[in-house]
XYZ file of C-alpha atoms in Angstrom:
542
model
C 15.744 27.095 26.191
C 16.196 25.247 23.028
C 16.182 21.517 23.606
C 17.104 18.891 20.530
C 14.804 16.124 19.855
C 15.680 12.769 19.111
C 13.799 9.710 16.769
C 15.273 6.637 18.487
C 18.436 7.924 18.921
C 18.742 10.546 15.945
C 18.807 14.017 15.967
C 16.114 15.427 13.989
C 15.884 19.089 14.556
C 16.060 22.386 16.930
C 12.847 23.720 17.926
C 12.458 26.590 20.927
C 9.978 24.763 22.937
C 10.364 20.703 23.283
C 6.455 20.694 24.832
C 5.050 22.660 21.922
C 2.568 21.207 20.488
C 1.213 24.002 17.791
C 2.650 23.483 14.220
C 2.325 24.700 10.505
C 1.373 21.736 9.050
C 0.428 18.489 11.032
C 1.043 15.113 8.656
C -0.994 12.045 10.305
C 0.486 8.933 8.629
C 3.098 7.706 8.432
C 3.466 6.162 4.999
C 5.388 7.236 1.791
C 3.026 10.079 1.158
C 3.372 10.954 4.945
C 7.018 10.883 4.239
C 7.291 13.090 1.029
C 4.627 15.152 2.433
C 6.912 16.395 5.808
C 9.954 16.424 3.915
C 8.476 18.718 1.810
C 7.169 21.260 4.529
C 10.093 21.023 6.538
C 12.107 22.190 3.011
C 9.639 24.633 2.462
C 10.438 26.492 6.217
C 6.878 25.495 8.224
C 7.385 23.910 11.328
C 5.821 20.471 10.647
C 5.047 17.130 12.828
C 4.672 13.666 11.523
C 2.307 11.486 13.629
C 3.165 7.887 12.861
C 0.616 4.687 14.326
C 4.023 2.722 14.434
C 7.740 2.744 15.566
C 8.129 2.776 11.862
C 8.006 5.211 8.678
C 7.434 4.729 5.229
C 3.983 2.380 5.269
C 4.481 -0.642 2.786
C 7.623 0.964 1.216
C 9.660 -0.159 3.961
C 7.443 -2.978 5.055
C 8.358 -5.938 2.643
C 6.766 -3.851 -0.739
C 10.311 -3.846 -2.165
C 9.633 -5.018 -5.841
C 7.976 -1.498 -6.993
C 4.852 -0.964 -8.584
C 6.319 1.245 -11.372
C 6.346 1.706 -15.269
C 6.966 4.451 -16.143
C 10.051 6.015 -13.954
C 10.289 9.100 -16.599
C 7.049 10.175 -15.041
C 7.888 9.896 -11.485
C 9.285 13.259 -10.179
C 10.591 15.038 -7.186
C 11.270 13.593 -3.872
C 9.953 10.097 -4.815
C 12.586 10.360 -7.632
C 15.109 11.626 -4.873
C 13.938 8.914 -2.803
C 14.827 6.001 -5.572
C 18.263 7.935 -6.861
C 19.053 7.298 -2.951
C 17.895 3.883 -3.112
C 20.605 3.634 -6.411
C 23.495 5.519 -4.577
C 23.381 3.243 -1.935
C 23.493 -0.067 -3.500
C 26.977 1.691 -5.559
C 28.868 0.844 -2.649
C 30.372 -2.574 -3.054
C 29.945 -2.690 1.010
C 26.465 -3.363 0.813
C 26.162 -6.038 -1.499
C 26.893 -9.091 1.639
C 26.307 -11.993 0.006
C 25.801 -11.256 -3.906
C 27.593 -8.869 -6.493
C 25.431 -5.677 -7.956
C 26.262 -7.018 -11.589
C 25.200 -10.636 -11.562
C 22.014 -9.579 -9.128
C 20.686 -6.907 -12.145
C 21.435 -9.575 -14.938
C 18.975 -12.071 -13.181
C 16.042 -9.712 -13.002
C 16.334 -8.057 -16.217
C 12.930 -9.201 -17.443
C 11.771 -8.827 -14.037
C 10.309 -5.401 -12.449
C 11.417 -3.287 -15.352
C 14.945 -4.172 -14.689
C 14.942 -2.709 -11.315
C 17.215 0.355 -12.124
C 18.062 3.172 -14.240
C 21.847 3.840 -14.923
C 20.976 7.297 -17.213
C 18.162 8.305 -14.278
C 20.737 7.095 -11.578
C 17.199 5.594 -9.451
C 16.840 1.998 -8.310
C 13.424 0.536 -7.311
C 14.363 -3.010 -5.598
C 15.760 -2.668 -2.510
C 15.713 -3.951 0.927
C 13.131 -2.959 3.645
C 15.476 -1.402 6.282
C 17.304 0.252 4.024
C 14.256 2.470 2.085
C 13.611 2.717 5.959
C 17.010 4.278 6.727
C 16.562 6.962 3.506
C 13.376 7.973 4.796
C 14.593 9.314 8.133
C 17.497 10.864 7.009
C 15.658 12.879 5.196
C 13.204 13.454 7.770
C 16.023 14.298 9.643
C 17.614 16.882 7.130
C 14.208 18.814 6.965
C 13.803 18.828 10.480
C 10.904 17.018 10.601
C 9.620 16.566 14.072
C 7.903 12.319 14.532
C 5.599 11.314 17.131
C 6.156 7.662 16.894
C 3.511 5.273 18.299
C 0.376 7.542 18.411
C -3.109 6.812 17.060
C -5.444 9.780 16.693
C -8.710 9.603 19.295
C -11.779 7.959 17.036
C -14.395 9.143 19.430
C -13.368 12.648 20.119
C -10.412 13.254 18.391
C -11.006 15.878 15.428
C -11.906 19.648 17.055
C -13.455 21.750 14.151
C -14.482 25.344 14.001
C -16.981 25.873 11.408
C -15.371 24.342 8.499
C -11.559 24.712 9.942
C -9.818 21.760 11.562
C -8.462 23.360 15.200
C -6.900 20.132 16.992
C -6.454 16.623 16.901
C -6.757 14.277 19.948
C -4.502 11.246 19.982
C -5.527 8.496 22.361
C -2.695 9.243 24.349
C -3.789 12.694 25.104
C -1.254 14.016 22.925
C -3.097 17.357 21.601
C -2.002 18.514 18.397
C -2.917 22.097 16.568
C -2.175 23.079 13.007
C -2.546 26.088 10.566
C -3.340 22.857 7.760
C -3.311 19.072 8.064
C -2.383 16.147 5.860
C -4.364 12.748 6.166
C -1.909 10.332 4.920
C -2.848 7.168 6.115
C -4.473 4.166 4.131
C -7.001 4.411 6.467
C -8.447 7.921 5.748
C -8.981 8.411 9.478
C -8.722 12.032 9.825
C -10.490 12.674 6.745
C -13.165 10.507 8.194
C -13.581 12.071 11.896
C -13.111 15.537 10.340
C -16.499 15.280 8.850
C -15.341 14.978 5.094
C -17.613 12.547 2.336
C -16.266 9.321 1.794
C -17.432 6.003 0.113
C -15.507 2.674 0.508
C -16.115 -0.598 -1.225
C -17.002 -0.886 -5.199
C -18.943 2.271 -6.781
C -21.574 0.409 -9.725
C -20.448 0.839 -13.349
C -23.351 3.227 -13.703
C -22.423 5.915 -11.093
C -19.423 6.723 -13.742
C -19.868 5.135 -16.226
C -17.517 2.753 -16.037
C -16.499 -0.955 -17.041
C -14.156 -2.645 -14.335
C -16.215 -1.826 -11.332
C -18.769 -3.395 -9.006
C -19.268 -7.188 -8.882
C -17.005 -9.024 -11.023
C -17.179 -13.081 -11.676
C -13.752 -14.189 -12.988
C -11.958 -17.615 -13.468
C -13.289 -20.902 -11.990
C -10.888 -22.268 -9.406
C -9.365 -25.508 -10.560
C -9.002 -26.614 -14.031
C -11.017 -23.242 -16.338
C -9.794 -24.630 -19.354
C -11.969 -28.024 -18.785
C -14.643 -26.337 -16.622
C -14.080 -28.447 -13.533
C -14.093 -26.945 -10.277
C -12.462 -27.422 -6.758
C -15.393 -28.521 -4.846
C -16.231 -25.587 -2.383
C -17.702 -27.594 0.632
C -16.344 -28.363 3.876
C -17.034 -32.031 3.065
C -16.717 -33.037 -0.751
C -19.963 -33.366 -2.301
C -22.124 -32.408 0.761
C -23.568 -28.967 0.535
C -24.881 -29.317 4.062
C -21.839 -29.459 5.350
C -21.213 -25.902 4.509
C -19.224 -23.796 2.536
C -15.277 -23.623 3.551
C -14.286 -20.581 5.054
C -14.376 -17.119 3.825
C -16.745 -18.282 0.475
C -19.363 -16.848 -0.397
C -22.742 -17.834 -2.170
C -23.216 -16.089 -5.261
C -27.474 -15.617 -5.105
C -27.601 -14.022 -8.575
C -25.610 -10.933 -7.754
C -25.751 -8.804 -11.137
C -22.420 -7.935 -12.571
C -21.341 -3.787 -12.172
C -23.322 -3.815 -9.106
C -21.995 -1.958 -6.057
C -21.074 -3.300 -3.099
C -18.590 -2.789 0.155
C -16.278 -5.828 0.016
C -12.558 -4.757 -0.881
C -10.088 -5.781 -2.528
C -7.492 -8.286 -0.703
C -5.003 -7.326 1.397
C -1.704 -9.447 2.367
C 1.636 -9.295 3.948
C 4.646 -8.694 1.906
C 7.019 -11.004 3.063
C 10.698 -10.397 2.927
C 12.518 -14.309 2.324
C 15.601 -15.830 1.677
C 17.295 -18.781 0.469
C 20.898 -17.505 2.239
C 21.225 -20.345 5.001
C 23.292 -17.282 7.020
C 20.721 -15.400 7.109
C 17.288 -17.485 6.826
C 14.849 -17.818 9.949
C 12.927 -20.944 9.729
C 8.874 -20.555 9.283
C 7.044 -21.944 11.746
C 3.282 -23.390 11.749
C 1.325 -20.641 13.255
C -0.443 -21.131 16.738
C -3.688 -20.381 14.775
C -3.224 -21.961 11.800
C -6.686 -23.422 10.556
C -6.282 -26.164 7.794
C -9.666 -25.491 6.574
C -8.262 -21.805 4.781
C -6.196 -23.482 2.865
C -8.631 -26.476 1.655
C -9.185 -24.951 -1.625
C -5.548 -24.898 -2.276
C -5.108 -28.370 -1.486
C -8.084 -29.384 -3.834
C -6.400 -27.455 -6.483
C -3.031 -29.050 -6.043
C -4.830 -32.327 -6.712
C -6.343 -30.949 -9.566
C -3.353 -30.151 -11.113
C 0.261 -31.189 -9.391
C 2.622 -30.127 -11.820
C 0.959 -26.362 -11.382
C 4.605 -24.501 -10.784
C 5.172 -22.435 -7.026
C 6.287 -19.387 -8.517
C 3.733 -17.337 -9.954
C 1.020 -19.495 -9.974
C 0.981 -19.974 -6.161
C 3.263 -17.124 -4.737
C 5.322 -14.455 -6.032
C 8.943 -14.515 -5.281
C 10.540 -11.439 -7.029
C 14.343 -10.761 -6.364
C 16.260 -8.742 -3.547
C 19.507 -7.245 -3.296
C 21.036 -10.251 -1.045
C 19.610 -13.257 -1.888
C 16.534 -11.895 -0.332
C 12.610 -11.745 -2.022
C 9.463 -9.370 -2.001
C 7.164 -12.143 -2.108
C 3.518 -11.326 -3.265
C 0.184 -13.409 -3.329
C -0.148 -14.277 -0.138
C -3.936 -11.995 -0.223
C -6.798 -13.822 2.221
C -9.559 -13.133 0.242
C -12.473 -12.206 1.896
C -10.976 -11.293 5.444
C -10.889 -7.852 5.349
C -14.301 -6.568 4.346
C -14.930 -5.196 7.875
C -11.539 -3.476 7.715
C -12.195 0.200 6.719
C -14.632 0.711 9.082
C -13.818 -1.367 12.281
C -11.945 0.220 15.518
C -8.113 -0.196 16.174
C -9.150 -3.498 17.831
C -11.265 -5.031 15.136
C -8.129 -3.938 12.727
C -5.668 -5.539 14.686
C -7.107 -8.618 14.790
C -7.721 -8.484 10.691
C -4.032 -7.918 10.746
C -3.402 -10.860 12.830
C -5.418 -13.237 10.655
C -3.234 -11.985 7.533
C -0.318 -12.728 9.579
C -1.513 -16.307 10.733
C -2.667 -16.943 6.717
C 0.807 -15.569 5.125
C 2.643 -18.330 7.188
C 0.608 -20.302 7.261
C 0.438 -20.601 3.947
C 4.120 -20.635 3.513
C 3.991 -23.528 5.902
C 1.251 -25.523 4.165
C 3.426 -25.212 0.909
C 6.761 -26.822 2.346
C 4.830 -29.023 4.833
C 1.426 -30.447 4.025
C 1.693 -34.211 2.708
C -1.211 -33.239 -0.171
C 1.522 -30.733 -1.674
C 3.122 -31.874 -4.450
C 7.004 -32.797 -3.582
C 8.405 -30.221 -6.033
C 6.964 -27.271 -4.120
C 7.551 -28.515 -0.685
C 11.103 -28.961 -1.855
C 11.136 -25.834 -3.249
C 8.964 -23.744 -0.508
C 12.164 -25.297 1.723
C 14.597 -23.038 0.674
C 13.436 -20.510 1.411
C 12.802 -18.619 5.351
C 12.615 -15.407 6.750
C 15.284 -12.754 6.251
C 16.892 -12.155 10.181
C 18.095 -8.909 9.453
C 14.721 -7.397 8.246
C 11.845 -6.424 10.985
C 14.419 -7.102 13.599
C 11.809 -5.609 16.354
C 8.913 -7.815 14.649
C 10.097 -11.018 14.854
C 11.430 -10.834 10.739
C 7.913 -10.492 9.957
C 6.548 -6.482 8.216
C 4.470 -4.212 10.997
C 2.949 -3.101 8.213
C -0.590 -4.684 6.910
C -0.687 -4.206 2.708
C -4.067 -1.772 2.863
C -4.508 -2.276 -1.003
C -7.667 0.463 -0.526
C -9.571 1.472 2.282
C -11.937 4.895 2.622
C -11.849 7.241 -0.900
C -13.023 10.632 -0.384
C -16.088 12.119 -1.929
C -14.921 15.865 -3.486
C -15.777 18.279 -6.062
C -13.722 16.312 -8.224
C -13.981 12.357 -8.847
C -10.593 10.479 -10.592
C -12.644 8.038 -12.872
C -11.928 4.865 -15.388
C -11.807 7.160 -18.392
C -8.834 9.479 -16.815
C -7.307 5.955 -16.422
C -7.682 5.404 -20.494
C -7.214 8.795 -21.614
C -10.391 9.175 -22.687
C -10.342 12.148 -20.180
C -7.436 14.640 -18.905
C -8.379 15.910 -15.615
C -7.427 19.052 -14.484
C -4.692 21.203 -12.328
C -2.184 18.590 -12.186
C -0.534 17.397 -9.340
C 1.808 14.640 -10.210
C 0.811 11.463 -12.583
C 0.014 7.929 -12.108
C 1.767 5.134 -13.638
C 0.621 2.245 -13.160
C -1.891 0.105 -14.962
C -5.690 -0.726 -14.112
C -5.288 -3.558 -11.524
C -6.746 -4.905 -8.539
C -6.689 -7.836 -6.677
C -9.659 -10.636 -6.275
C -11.660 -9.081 -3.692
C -13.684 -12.668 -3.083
C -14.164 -16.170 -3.535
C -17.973 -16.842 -4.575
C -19.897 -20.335 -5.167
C -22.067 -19.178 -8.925
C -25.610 -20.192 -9.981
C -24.161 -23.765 -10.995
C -22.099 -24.506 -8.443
C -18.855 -23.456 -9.358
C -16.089 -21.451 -7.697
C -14.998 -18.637 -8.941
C -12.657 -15.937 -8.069
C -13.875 -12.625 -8.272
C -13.425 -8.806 -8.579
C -10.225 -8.790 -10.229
C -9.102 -7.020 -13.386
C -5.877 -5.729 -14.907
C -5.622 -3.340 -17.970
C -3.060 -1.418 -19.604
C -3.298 2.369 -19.608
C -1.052 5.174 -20.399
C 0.201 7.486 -17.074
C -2.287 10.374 -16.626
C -2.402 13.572 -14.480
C -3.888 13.138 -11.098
C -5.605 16.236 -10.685
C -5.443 18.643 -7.445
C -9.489 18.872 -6.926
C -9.294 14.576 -6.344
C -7.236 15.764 -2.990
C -8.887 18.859 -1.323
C -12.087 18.136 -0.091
C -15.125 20.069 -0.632
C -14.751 23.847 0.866
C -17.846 23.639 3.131
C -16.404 19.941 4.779
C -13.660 21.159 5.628
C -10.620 24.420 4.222
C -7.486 23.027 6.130
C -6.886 19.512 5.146
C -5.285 17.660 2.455
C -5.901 13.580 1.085
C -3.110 12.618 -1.231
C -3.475 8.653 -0.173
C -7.371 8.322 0.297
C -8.126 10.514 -2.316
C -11.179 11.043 -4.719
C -11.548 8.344 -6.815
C -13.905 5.438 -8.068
C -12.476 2.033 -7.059
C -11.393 1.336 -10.728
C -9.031 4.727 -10.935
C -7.831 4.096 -7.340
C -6.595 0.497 -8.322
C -4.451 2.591 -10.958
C -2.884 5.289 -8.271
C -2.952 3.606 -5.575
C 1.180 2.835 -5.896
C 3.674 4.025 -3.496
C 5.503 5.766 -6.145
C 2.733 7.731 -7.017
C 1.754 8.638 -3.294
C 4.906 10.246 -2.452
C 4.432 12.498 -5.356
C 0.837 13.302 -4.206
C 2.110 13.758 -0.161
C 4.808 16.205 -1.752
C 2.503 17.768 -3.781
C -0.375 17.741 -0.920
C 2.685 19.663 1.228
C 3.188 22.615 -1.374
C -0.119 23.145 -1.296
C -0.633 23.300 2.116
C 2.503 26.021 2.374
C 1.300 28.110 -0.101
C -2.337 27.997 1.683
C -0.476 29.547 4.589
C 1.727 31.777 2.885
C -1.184 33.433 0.897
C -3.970 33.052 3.937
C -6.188 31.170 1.895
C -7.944 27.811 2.198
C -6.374 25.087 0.496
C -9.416 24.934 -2.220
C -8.436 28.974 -2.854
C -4.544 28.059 -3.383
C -4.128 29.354 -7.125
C -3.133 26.415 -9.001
C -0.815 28.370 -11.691
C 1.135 29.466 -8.225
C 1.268 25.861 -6.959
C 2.362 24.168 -10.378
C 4.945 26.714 -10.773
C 6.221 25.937 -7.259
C 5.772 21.858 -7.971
C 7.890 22.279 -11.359
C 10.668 23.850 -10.085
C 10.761 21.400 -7.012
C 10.759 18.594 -10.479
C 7.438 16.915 -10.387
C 6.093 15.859 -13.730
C 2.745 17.001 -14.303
C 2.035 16.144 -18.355
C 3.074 13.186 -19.942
């Protein structure tokens, strides 16, 4: 008997057997790549499942990362095009703009986020949280895309192989998935992890590639660099025995290019307003610890006039009065991250909760803030009608980088420059060298510095389709477009949401046309899968 399943409350599809749990392709993760990456199966006839962690899909797309990371929309293709000329249709309809008009909001970020639309392309990449959310199921939806909300696959015994061949997945539940090929599109590279596939995390040295921007990386002093003088690092000014303030480090002569396993930050991506209608107050966390924000309060005595915006916090503009507000990393807390149990990740995620508002707290509240930012920091609250079922506050953690795989084929620096063009194309990346300061370290003289950051401009490059197969003899049914292959510096480059959905879609052909032609996913001819990626419109060659 044919039985219709629902995803809280919408129809998503007609399947002969509500219990079955055997599928075409299986996609675990739930974000944009997980997205793209079902879509496209379901369009392309297999029977597919989603497996999402949360009651949520679309990662950090619909979780507060509304200002996109994106340069170069000419070179985004595809559904993640389809996705933003959504986003644009949308925000046409005069309805939708509550409490601001389309024309006056697009004037006042025209030098911000690469003016946020394109009237010839018809996309739009600013946008509010539950409404990228909303897109992203209806088109789950209209490829009848089956979602298992809420399930986290089993870490101890969770990935049954045969040989080389992915069988089943375990969820904790019990839940037992089996697929002809699987996706691993989390941030996490879980499945790619438990399946037995190689995998690095952290900072490769500059001399495994060859590279410039990786491994240990002193930058700035904190306080005034111009004059040299730096916030004192201590727990008690002056006293070194009073130990260092939390989450710094003591530089003991660490070499520069050097590898190591500490990641880059991660943060929330906080949705605000200034609209008194629709702004939630932010309270002082029950965990808040003065001590993690010490440094900031030394600075703000350093210099007082330094401005909020920017230099403190990033408050880029919403449709309706509302912000994607960046900066609010905790450098340092999440080296353990990667690697740690759904516990020990839950509780990293809690501390980045406690530290986003708590820092938002310390700005409009603590006495050794300068008046103009309190004042300021004031305005502004949490939006009421995002995250409804969170409190107003993202379920999503920003995993700036987590596991990379290891396969035949390594994305590197030079692909980033152009120095190199790698191979069999899959979709290209767009954004520019960047990553965020990964810690806070105490140097040979007894400064603080920030460190691990960089940011370089590079033109968009192919992303090749060796960086998201692993190697044959790991495993023949299983596809990486988030966690791909890549040294840290490249992944800093792809590692946008834009760029992921192109990969999941591009991950999903694949993994069709490894079924049509009963072949591993390494043996899929590529001139058979660009053909079938061009005429679906993703842009392979700048």
């Amino acid at each position: 008997m044919k039985k219709i399943i629902l995803i809280l409350g919408m129809t998503i599809g007609v399947l002969n057997d509500m219990n079955a749990r055997e599928y075409d392709i299986c996609v675990y993760g739930e974000t944009s790549a997980g997205v793209t990456a079902a879509v496209q199966a379901g369009r392309m006839g297999k029977s597919v499942v989603l497996i999402s962690n949360s009651a949520h899909v679309g990662g950090t797309t619909t979780s507060g990362l509304t200002a996109t990371d994106i340069n170069s929309h000419l070179s985004i293709g595809g559904l993640s095009r389809e996705f933003y000329q959504r986003i644009y249709r949308y925000y046409l309809d005069a309805a939708t703009w509550k409490n601001q008009e389309r024309d006056a909001y697009f004037q006042s970020i025209v030098k911000r986020v690469f003016k946020g639309k394109s009237d010839p392309l018809k996309m739009q990449w600013v946008y509010e949280s539950h409404v990228a959310e909303q897109i992203m199921r209806t088109m789950l939806l209209e490829a009848g895309v089956r979602v298992l909300f809420n399930e986290r696959l089993d870490l101890e015994n969770g990935v049954v192989k045969k040989e080389n061949t992915i069988h089943k997945i375990t969820m904790e539940s019990g839940e037992e998935i089996t697929a002809k090929v699987f996706i691993d599109a989390t941030y996490e590279g879980d499945l790619m992890a438990k399946a037995g596939v190689s995998y690095t995390y952290g900072r490769d040295a500059n001399s495994d590639y060859n590279e410039t921007y990786n491994g240990y990386r002193p930058n700035e002093i904190v306080g005034l660099e111009e004059k040299g003088i730096s916030v004192d690092p201590y727990r008690v000014k002056g006293d070194p025995a009073s130990g260092l303030l939390p989450f710094i480090e003591a530089d003991a002569g660490t070499v520069p290019g050097s590898a190591d396993k500490r990641m880059q930050s991660y943060c929330y991506r906080l949705t605000l307003t200034d609209d008194p209608a629709n702004r939630v107050p932010i309270r002082k966390p029950e965990n808040y610890d003065p001590l993690w924000f010490e440094v900031l309060a030394r600075q703000l005595e350093l210099d007082p006039a330094i401005p909020l915006r920017k230099k403190l916090i990033t408050l880029t503009p919403m449709p309706n009065r509302k912000t994607d507000t960046n900066h609010l990393d905790f450098v340092g807390a999440n080296y353990s991250y990667t690697e740690g149990s759904y516990e020990e990740r839950e509780k990293i995620a809690a501390l980045h909760k406690d530290y986003a508002l708590g820092k938002l707290w310390f700005l409009a509240n603590d006495p050794r803030v300068p008046e103009h930012i309190r004042e300021e920091m004031s305005e502004w609250g949490l939006a009421r009608d995002e995250f409804v079922d969170n409190g107003n506050f993202p379920h999503q953690l920003y995993v700036r980088e987590a596991r990379r795989m290891l396969s035949d084929y390594v994305m590197t620096e030079h692909h980033c420059t152009g120095e190199e063009i790698a191979p069999e194309s899959v979709g290209l990346a767009t954004y520019w060298l960047d990553c965020h300061y990964v810690s806070m370290v105490v140097d040979q003289e007894g400064n603080l510095r920030k460190e691990g950051t960089y940011w370089m401009n590079t033109p968009n490059y192919p992303v090749s389709y060796k960086s998201i197969r692993p190697k044959e003899k790991e495993c023949d049914n299983l596809l990486v477009p988030v966690c791909l292959s890549a040294s840290h510096v490249a992944f800093g480059s792809i590692r946008m949401e834009p760029v992921y959905m192109v990969l999941g879609q591009s991950a999903a052909t694949a993994a069709a046309l490894s079924i049509d032609r009963e072949c591993s996913v390494q043996d899929v001819p590529y001139e058979v899968l660009k053909s079938r990626l061009v005429s679906d419109g993703q842009i392979l060659k700048r």
